[in-house]
mmCIF file with all atom_site columns, C-alpha atoms in Angstrom:
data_model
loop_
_atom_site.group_PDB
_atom_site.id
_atom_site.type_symbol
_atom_site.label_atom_id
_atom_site.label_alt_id
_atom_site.label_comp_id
_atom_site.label_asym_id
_atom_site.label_entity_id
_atom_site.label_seq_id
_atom_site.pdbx_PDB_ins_code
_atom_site.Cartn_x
_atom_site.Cartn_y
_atom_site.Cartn_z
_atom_site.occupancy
_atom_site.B_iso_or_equiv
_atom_site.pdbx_formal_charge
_atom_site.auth_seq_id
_atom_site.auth_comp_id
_atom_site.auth_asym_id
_atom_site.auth_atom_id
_atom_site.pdbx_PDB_model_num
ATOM 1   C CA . UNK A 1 1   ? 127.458 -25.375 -21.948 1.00 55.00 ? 1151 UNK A CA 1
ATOM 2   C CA . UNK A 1 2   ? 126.997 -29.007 -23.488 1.00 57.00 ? 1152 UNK A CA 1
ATOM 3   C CA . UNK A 1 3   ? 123.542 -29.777 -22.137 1.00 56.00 ? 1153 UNK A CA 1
ATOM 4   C CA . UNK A 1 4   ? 123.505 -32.807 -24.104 1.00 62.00 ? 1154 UNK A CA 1
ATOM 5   C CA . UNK A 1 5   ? 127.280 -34.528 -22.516 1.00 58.00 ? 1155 UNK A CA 1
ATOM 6   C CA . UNK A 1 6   ? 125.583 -33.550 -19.061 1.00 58.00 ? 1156 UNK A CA 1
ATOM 7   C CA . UNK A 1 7   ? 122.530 -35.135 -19.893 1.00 52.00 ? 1157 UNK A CA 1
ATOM 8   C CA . UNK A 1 8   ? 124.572 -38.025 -20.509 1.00 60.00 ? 1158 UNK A CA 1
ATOM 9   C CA . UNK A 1 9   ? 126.717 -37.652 -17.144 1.00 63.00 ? 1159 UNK A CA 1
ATOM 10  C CA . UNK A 1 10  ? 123.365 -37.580 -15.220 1.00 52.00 ? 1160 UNK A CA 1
ATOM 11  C CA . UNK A 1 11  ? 122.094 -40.864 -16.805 1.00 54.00 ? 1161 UNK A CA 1
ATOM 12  C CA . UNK A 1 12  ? 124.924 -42.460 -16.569 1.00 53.00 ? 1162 UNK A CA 1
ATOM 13  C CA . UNK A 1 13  ? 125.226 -41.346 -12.489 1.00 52.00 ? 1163 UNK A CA 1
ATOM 14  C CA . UNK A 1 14  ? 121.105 -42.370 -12.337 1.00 53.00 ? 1164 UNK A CA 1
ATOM 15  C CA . UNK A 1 15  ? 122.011 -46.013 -13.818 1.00 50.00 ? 1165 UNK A CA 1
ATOM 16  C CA . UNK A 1 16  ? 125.306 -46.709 -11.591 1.00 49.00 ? 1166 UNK A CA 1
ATOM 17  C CA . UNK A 1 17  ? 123.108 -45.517 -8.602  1.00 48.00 ? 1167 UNK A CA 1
ATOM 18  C CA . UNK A 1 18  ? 119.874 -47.372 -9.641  1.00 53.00 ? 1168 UNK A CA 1
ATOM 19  C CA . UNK A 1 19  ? 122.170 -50.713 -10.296 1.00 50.00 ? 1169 UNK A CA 1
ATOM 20  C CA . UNK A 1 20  ? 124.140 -49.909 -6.725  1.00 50.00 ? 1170 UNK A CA 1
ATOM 21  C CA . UNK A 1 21  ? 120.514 -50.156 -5.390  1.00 48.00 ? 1171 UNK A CA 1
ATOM 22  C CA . UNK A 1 22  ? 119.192 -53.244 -7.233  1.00 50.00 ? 1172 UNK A CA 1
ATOM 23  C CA . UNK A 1 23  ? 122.474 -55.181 -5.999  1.00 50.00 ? 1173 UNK A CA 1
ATOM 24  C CA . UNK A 1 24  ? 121.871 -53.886 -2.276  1.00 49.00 ? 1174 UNK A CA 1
ATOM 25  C CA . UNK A 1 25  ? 117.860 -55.188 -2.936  1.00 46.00 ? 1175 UNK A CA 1
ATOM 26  C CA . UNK A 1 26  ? 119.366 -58.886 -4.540  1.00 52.00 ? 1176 UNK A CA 1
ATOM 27  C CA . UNK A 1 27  ? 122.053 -59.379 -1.542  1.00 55.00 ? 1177 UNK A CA 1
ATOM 28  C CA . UNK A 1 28  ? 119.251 -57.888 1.042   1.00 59.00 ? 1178 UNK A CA 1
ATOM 29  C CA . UNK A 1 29  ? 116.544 -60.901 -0.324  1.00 63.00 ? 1179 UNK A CA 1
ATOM 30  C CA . UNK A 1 30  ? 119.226 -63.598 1.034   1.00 82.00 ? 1180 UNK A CA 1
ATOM 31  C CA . UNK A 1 31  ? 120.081 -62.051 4.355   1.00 93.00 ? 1181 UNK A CA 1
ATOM 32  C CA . UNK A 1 32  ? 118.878 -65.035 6.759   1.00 97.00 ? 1182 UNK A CA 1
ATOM 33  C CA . UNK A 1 33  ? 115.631 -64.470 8.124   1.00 97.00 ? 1183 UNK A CA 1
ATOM 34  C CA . UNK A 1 34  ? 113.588 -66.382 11.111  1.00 97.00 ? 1184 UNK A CA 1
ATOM 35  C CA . UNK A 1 35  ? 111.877 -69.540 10.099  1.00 97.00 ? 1185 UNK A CA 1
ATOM 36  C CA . UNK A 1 36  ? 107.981 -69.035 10.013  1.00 98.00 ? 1186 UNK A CA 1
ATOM 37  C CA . UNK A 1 37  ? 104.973 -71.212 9.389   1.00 98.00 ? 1187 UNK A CA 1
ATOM 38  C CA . UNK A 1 38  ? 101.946 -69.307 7.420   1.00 98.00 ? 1188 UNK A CA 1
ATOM 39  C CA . UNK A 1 39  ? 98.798  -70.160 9.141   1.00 98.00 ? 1189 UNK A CA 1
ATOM 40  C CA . UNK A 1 40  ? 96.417  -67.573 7.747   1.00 98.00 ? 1190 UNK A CA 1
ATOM 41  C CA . UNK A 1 41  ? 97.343  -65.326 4.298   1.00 98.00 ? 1191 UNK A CA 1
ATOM 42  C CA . UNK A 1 42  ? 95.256  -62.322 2.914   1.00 97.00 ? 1192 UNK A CA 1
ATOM 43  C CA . UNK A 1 43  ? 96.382  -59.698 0.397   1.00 97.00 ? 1193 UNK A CA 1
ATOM 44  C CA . UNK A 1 44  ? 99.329  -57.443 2.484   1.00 98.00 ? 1194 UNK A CA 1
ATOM 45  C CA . UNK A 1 45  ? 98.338  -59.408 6.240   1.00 98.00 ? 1195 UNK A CA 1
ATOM 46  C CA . UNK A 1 46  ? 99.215  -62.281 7.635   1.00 98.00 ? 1196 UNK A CA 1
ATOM 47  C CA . UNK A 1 47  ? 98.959  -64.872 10.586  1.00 98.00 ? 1197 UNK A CA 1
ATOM 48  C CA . UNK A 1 48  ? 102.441 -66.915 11.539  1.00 98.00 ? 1198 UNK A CA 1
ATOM 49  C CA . UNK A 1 49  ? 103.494 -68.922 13.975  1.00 98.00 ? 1199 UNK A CA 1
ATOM 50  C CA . UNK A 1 50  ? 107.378 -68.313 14.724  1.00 98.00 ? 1200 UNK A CA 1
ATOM 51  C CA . UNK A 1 51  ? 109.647 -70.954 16.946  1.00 98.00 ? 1201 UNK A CA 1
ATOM 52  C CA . UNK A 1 52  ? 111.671 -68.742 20.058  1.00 98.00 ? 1202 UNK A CA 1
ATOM 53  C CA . UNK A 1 53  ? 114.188 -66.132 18.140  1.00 98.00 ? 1203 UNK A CA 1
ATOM 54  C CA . UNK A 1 54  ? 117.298 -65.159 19.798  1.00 98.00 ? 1204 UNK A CA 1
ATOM 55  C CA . UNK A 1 55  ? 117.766 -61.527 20.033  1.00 98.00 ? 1205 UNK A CA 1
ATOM 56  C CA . UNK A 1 56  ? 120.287 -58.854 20.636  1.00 98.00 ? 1206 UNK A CA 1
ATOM 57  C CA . UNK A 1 57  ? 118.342 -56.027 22.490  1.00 98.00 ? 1207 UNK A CA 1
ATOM 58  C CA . UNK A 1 58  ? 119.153 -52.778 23.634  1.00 98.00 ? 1208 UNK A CA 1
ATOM 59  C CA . UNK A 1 59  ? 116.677 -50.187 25.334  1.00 97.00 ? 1209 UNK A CA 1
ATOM 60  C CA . UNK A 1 60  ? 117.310 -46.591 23.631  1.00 97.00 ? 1210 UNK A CA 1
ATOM 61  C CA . UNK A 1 61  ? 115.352 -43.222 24.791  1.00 95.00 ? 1211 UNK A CA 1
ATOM 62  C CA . UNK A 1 62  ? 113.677 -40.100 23.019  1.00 93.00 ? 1212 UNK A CA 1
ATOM 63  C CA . UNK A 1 63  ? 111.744 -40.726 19.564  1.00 93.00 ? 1213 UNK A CA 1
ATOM 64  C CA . UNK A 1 64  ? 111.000 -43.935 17.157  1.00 94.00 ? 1214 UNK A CA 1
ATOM 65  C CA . UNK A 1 65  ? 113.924 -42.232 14.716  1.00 93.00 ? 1215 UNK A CA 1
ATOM 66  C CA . UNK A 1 66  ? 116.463 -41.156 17.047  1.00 94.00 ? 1216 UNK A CA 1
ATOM 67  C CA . UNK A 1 67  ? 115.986 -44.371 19.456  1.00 96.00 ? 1217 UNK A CA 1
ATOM 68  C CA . UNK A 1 68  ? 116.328 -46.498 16.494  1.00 95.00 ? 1218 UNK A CA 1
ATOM 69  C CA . UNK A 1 69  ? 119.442 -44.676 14.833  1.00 94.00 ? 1219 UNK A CA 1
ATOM 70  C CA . UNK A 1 70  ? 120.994 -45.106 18.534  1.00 96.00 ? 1220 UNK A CA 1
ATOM 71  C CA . UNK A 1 71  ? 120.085 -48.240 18.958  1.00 97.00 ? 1221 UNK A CA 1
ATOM 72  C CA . UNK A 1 72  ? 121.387 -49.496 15.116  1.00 96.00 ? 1222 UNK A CA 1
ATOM 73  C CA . UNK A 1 73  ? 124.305 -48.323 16.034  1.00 96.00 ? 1223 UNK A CA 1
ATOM 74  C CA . UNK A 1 74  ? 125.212 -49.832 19.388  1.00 97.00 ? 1224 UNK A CA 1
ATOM 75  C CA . UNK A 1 75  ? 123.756 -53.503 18.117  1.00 97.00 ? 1225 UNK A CA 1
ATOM 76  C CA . UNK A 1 76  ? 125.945 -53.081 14.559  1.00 96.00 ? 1226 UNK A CA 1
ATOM 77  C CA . UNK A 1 77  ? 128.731 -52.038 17.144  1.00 97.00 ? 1227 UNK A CA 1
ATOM 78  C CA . UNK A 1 78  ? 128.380 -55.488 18.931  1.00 98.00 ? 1228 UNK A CA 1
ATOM 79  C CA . UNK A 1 79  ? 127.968 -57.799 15.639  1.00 97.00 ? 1229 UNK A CA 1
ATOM 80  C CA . UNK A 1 80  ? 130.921 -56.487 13.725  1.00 97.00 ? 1230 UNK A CA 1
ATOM 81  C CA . UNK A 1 81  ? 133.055 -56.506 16.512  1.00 96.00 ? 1231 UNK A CA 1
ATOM 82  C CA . UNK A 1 82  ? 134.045 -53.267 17.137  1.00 95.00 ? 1232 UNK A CA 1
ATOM 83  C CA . UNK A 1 83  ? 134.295 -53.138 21.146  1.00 89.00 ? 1233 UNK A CA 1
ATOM 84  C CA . UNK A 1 84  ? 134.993 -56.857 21.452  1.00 92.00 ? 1234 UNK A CA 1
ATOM 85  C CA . UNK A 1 85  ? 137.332 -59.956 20.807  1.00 90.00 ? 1235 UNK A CA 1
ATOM 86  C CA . UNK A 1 86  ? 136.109 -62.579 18.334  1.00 92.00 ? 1236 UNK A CA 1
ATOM 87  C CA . UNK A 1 87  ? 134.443 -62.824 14.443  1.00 95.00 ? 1237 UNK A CA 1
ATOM 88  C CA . UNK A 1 88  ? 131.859 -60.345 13.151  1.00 97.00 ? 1238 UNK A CA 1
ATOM 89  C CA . UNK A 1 89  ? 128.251 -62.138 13.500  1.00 97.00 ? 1239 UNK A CA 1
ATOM 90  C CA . UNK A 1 90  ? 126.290 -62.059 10.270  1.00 96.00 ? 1240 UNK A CA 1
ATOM 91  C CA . UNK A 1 91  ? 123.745 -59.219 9.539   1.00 95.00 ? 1241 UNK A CA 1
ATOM 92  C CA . UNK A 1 92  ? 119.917 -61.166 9.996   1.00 97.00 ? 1242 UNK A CA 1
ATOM 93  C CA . UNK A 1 93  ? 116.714 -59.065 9.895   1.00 97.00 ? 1243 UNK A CA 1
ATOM 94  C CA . UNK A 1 94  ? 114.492 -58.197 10.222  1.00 97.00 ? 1244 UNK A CA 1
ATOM 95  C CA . UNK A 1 95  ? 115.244 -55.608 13.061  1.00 97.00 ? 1245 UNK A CA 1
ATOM 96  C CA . UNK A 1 96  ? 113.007 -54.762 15.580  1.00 98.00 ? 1246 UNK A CA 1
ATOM 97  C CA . UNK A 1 97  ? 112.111 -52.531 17.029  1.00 98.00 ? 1247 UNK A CA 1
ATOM 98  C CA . UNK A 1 98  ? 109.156 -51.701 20.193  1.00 97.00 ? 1248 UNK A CA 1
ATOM 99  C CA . UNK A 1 99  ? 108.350 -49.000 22.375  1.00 96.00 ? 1249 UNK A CA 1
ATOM 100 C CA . UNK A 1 100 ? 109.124 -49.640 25.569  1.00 91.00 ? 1250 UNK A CA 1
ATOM 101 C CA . UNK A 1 101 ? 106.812 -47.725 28.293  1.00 83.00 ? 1251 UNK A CA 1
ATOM 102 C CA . UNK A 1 102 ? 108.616 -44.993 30.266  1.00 80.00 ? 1252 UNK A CA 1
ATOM 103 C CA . UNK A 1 103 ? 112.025 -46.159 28.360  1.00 79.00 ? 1253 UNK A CA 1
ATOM 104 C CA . UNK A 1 104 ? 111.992 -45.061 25.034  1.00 93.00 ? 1254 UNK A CA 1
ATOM 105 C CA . UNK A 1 105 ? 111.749 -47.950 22.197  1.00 97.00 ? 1255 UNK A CA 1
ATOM 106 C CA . UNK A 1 106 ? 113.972 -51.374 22.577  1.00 97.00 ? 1256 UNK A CA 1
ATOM 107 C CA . UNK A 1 107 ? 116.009 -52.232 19.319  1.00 98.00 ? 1257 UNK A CA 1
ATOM 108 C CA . UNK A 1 108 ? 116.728 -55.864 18.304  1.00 98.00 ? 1258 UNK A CA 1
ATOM 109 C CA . UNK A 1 109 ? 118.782 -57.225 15.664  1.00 98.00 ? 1259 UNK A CA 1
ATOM 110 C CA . UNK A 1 110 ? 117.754 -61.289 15.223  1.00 98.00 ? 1260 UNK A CA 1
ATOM 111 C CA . UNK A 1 111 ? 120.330 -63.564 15.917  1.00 98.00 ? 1261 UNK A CA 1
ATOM 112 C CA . UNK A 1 112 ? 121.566 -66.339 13.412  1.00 98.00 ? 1262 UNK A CA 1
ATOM 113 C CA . UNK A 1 113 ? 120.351 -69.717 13.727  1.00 96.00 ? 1263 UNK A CA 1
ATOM 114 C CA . UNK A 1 114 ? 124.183 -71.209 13.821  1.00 96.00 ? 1264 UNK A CA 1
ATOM 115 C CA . UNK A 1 115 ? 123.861 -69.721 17.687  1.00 97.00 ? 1265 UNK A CA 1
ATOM 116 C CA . UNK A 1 116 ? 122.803 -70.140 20.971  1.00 97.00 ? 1266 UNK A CA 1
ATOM 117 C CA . UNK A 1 117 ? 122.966 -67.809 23.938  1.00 96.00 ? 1267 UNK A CA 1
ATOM 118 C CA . UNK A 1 118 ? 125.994 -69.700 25.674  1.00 96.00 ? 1268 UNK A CA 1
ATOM 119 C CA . UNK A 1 119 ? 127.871 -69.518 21.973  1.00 97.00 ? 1269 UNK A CA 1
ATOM 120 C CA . UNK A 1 120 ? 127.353 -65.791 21.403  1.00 97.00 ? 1270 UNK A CA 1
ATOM 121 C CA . UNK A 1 121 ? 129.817 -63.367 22.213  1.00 97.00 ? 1271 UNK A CA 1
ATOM 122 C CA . UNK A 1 122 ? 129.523 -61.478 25.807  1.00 95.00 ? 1272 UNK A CA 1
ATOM 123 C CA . UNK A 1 123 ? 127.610 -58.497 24.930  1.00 95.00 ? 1273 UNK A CA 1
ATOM 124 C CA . UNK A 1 124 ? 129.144 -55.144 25.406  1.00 90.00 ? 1274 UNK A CA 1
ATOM 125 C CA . UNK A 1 125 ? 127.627 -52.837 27.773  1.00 92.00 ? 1275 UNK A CA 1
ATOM 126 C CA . UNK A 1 126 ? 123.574 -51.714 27.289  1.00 95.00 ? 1276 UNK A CA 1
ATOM 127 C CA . UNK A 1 127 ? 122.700 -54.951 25.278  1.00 98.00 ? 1277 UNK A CA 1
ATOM 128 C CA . UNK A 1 128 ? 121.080 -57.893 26.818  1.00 97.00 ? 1278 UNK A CA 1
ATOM 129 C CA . UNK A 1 129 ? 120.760 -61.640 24.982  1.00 98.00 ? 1279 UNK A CA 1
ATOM 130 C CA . UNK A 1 130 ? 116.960 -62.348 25.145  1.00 97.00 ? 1280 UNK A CA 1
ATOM 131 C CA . UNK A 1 131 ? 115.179 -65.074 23.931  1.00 98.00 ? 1281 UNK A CA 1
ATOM 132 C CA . UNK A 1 132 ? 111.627 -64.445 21.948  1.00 98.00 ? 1282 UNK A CA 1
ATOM 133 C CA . UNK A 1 133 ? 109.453 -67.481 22.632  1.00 98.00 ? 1283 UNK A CA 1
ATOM 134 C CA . UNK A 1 134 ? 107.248 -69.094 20.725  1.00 98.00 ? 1284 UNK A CA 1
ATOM 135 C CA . UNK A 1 135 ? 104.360 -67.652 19.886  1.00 98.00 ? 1285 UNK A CA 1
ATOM 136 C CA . UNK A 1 136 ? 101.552 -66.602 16.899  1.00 98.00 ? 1286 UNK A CA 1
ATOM 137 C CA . UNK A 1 137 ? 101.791 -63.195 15.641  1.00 98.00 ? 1287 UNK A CA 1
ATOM 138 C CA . UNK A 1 138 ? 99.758  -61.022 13.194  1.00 98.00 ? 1288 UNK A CA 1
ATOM 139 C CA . UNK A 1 139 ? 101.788 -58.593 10.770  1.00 98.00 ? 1289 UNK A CA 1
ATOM 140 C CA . UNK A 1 140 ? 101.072 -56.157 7.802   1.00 98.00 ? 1290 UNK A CA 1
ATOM 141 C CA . UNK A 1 141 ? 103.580 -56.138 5.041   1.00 98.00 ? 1291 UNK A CA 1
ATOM 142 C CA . UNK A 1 142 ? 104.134 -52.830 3.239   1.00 97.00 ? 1292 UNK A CA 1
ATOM 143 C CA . UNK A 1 143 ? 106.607 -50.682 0.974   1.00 95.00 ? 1293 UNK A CA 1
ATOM 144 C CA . UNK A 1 144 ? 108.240 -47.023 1.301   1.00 91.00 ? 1294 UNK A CA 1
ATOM 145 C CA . UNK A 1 145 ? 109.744 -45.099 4.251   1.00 90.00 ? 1295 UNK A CA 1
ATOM 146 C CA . UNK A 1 146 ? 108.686 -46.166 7.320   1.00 93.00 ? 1296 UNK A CA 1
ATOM 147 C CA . UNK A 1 147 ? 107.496 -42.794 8.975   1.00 94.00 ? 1297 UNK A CA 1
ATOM 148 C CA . UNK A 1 148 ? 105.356 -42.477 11.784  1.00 94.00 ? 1298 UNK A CA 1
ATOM 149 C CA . UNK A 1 149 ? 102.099 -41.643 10.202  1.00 96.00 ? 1299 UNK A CA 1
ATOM 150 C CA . UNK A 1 150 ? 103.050 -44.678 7.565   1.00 96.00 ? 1300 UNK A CA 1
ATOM 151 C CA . UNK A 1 151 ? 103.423 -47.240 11.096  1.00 97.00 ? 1301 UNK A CA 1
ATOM 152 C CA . UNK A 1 152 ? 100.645 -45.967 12.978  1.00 97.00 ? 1302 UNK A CA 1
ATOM 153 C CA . UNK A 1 153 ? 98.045  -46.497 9.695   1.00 98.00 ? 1303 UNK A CA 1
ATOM 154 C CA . UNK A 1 154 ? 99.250  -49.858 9.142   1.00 98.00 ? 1304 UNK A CA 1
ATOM 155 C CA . UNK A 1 155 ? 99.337  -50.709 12.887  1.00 98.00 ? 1305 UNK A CA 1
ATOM 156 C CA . UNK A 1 156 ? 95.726  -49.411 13.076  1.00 98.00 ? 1306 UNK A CA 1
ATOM 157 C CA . UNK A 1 157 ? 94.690  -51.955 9.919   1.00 98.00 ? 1307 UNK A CA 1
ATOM 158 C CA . UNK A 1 158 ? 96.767  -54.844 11.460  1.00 98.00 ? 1308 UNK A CA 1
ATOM 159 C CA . UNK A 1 159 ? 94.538  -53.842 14.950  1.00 98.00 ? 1309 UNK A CA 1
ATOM 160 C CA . UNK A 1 160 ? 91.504  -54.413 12.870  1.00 98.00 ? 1310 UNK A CA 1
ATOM 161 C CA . UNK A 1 161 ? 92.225  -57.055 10.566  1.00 98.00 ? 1311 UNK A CA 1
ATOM 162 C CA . UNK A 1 162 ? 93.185  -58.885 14.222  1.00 98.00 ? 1312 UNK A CA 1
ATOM 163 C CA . UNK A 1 163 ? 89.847  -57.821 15.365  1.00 98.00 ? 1313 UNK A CA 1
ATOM 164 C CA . UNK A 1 164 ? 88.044  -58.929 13.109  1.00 98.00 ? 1314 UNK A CA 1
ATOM 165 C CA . UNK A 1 165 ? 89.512  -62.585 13.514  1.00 97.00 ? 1315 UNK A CA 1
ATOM 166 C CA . UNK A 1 166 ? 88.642  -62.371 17.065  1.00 98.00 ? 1316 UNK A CA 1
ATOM 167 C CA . UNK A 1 167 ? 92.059  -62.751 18.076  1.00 98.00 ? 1317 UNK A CA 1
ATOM 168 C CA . UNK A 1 168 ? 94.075  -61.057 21.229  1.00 98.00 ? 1318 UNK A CA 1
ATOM 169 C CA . UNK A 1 169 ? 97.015  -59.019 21.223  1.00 98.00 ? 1319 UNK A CA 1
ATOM 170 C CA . UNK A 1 170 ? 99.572  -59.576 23.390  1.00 97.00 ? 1320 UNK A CA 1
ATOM 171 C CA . UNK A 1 171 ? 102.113 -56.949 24.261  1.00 95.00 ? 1321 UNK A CA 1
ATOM 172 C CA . UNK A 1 172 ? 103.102 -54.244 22.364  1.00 96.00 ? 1322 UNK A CA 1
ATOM 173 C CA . UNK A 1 173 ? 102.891 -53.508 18.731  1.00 98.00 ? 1323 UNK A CA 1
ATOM 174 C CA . UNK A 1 174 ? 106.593 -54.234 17.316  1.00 98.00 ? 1324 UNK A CA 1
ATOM 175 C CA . UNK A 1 175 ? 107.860 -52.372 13.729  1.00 98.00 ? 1325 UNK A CA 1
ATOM 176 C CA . UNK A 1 176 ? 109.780 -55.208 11.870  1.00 98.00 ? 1326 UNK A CA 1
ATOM 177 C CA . UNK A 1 177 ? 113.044 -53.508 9.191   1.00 97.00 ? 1327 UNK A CA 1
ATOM 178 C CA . UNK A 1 178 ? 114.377 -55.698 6.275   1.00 95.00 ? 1328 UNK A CA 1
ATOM 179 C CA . UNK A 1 179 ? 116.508 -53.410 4.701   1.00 92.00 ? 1329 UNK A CA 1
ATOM 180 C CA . UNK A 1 180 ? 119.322 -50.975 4.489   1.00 83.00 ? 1330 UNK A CA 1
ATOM 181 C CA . UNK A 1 181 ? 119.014 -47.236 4.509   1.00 76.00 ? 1331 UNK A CA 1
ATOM 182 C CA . UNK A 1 182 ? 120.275 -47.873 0.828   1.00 78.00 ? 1332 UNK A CA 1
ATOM 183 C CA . UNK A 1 183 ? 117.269 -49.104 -0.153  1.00 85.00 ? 1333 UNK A CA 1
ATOM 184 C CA . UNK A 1 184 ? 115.211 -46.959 -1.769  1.00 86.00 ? 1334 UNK A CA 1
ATOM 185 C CA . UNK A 1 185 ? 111.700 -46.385 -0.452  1.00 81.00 ? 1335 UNK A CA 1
ATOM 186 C CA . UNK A 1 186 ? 109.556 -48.389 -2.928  1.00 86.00 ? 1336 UNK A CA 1
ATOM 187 C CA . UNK A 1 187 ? 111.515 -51.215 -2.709  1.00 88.00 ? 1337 UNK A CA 1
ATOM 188 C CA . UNK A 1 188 ? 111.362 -51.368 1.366   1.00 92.00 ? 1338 UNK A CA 1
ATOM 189 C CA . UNK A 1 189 ? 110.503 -54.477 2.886   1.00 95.00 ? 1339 UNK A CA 1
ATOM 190 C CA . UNK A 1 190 ? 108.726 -53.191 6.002   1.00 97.00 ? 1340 UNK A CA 1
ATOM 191 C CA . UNK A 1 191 ? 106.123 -54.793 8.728   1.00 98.00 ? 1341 UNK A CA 1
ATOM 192 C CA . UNK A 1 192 ? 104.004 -54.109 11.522  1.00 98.00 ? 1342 UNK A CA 1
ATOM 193 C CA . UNK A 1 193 ? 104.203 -57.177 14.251  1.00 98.00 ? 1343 UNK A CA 1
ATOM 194 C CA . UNK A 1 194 ? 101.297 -58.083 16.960  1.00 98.00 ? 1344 UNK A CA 1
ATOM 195 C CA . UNK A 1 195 ? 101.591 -60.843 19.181  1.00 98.00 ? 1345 UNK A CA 1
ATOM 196 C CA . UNK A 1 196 ? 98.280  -62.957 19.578  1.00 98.00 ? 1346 UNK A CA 1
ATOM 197 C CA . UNK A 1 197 ? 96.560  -65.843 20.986  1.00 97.00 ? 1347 UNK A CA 1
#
């Protein structure tokens, strides 16, 4: 056995796959994103006042993975077209992502600015066109998979960090996704959300 030509093989299949990645990461950094104004900045936290975000939204039951695997799938179904007339509608993100009391979690995929609600396509069946107002929110940004133990200790430090600005929540913490499954973990762009006032 040539241990040194398989050596070379596995390099070679680490590069094309670490390259595959770093393109993925590159595109993924200009996917459009909602507008934001920074009010308040410190180390991974932050306080930001959004404008109202158009959203895709679709309720899904059972766990944060399998609700949010469901609900991927049904939204992506919608965007590219798969169940309806009309052009694809461009991949935004972050997606969202909330659980939804008695219901399971609701999954939304943000709408591009070029639209409005009456210039959307009619939605297929199980997804509603909300609106997000306007409002202040608190988030956390961190790196890596996005498990549950991972959410709920940044959504405790967000609670905290909130706290101890003597600010309110409002509503329900939301987990915000900016990348791909492709993506490998350390270079995930992940965030917990909480509404304030």
């Amino acid at each position: 056995m040539n241990y040194r030509r398989i050596g070379r093989w596995a390099a070679g299949v680490g590069a094309v796959a670490v390259a595959g990645a770093g393109l993925y990461w590159l595109r993924e950094r200009t996917t459009e994103k909602p507008d934001y104004v920074t009010v308040e900045e410190e180390d991974t936290f932050a306080l930001r006042r959004y404008p109202p975000i158009l959203v895709a939204r679709t309720v899904q039951p059972g766990g944060r993975d399998r609700a949010l695997g469901q609900g991927f799938g049904v939204l992506a179904g919608y965007i590219f077209a798969e169940h309806r007339e009309g052009d694809e509608i461009a991949m935004t993100a972050p997606v969202l992502a909330e659980r939804t009391e008695g219901r399971g979690w609701t999954v939304s995929f943000v709408m591009p600015k070029a639209y409005t609600r009456d210039t959307l396509p009619t939605p297929d069946a199980g997804i509603e066109i909300s609106m997000i107002p306007a409002r202040r929110v608190a988030t956390v940004r961190f790196a890596g998979k996005a498990d549950d133990a991972l959410l709920a200790e940044k959504s405790a430090q967000l609670a905290a960090w909130i706290k101890a600005r003597g600010l309110e929540p409002v509503g329900g913490v939301e987990h915000a996704f900016f990348n791909s499954p492709f993506i490998p973990g350390p270079l995930k762009h992940n965030e917990v959300w909480q509404a304030v006032v």
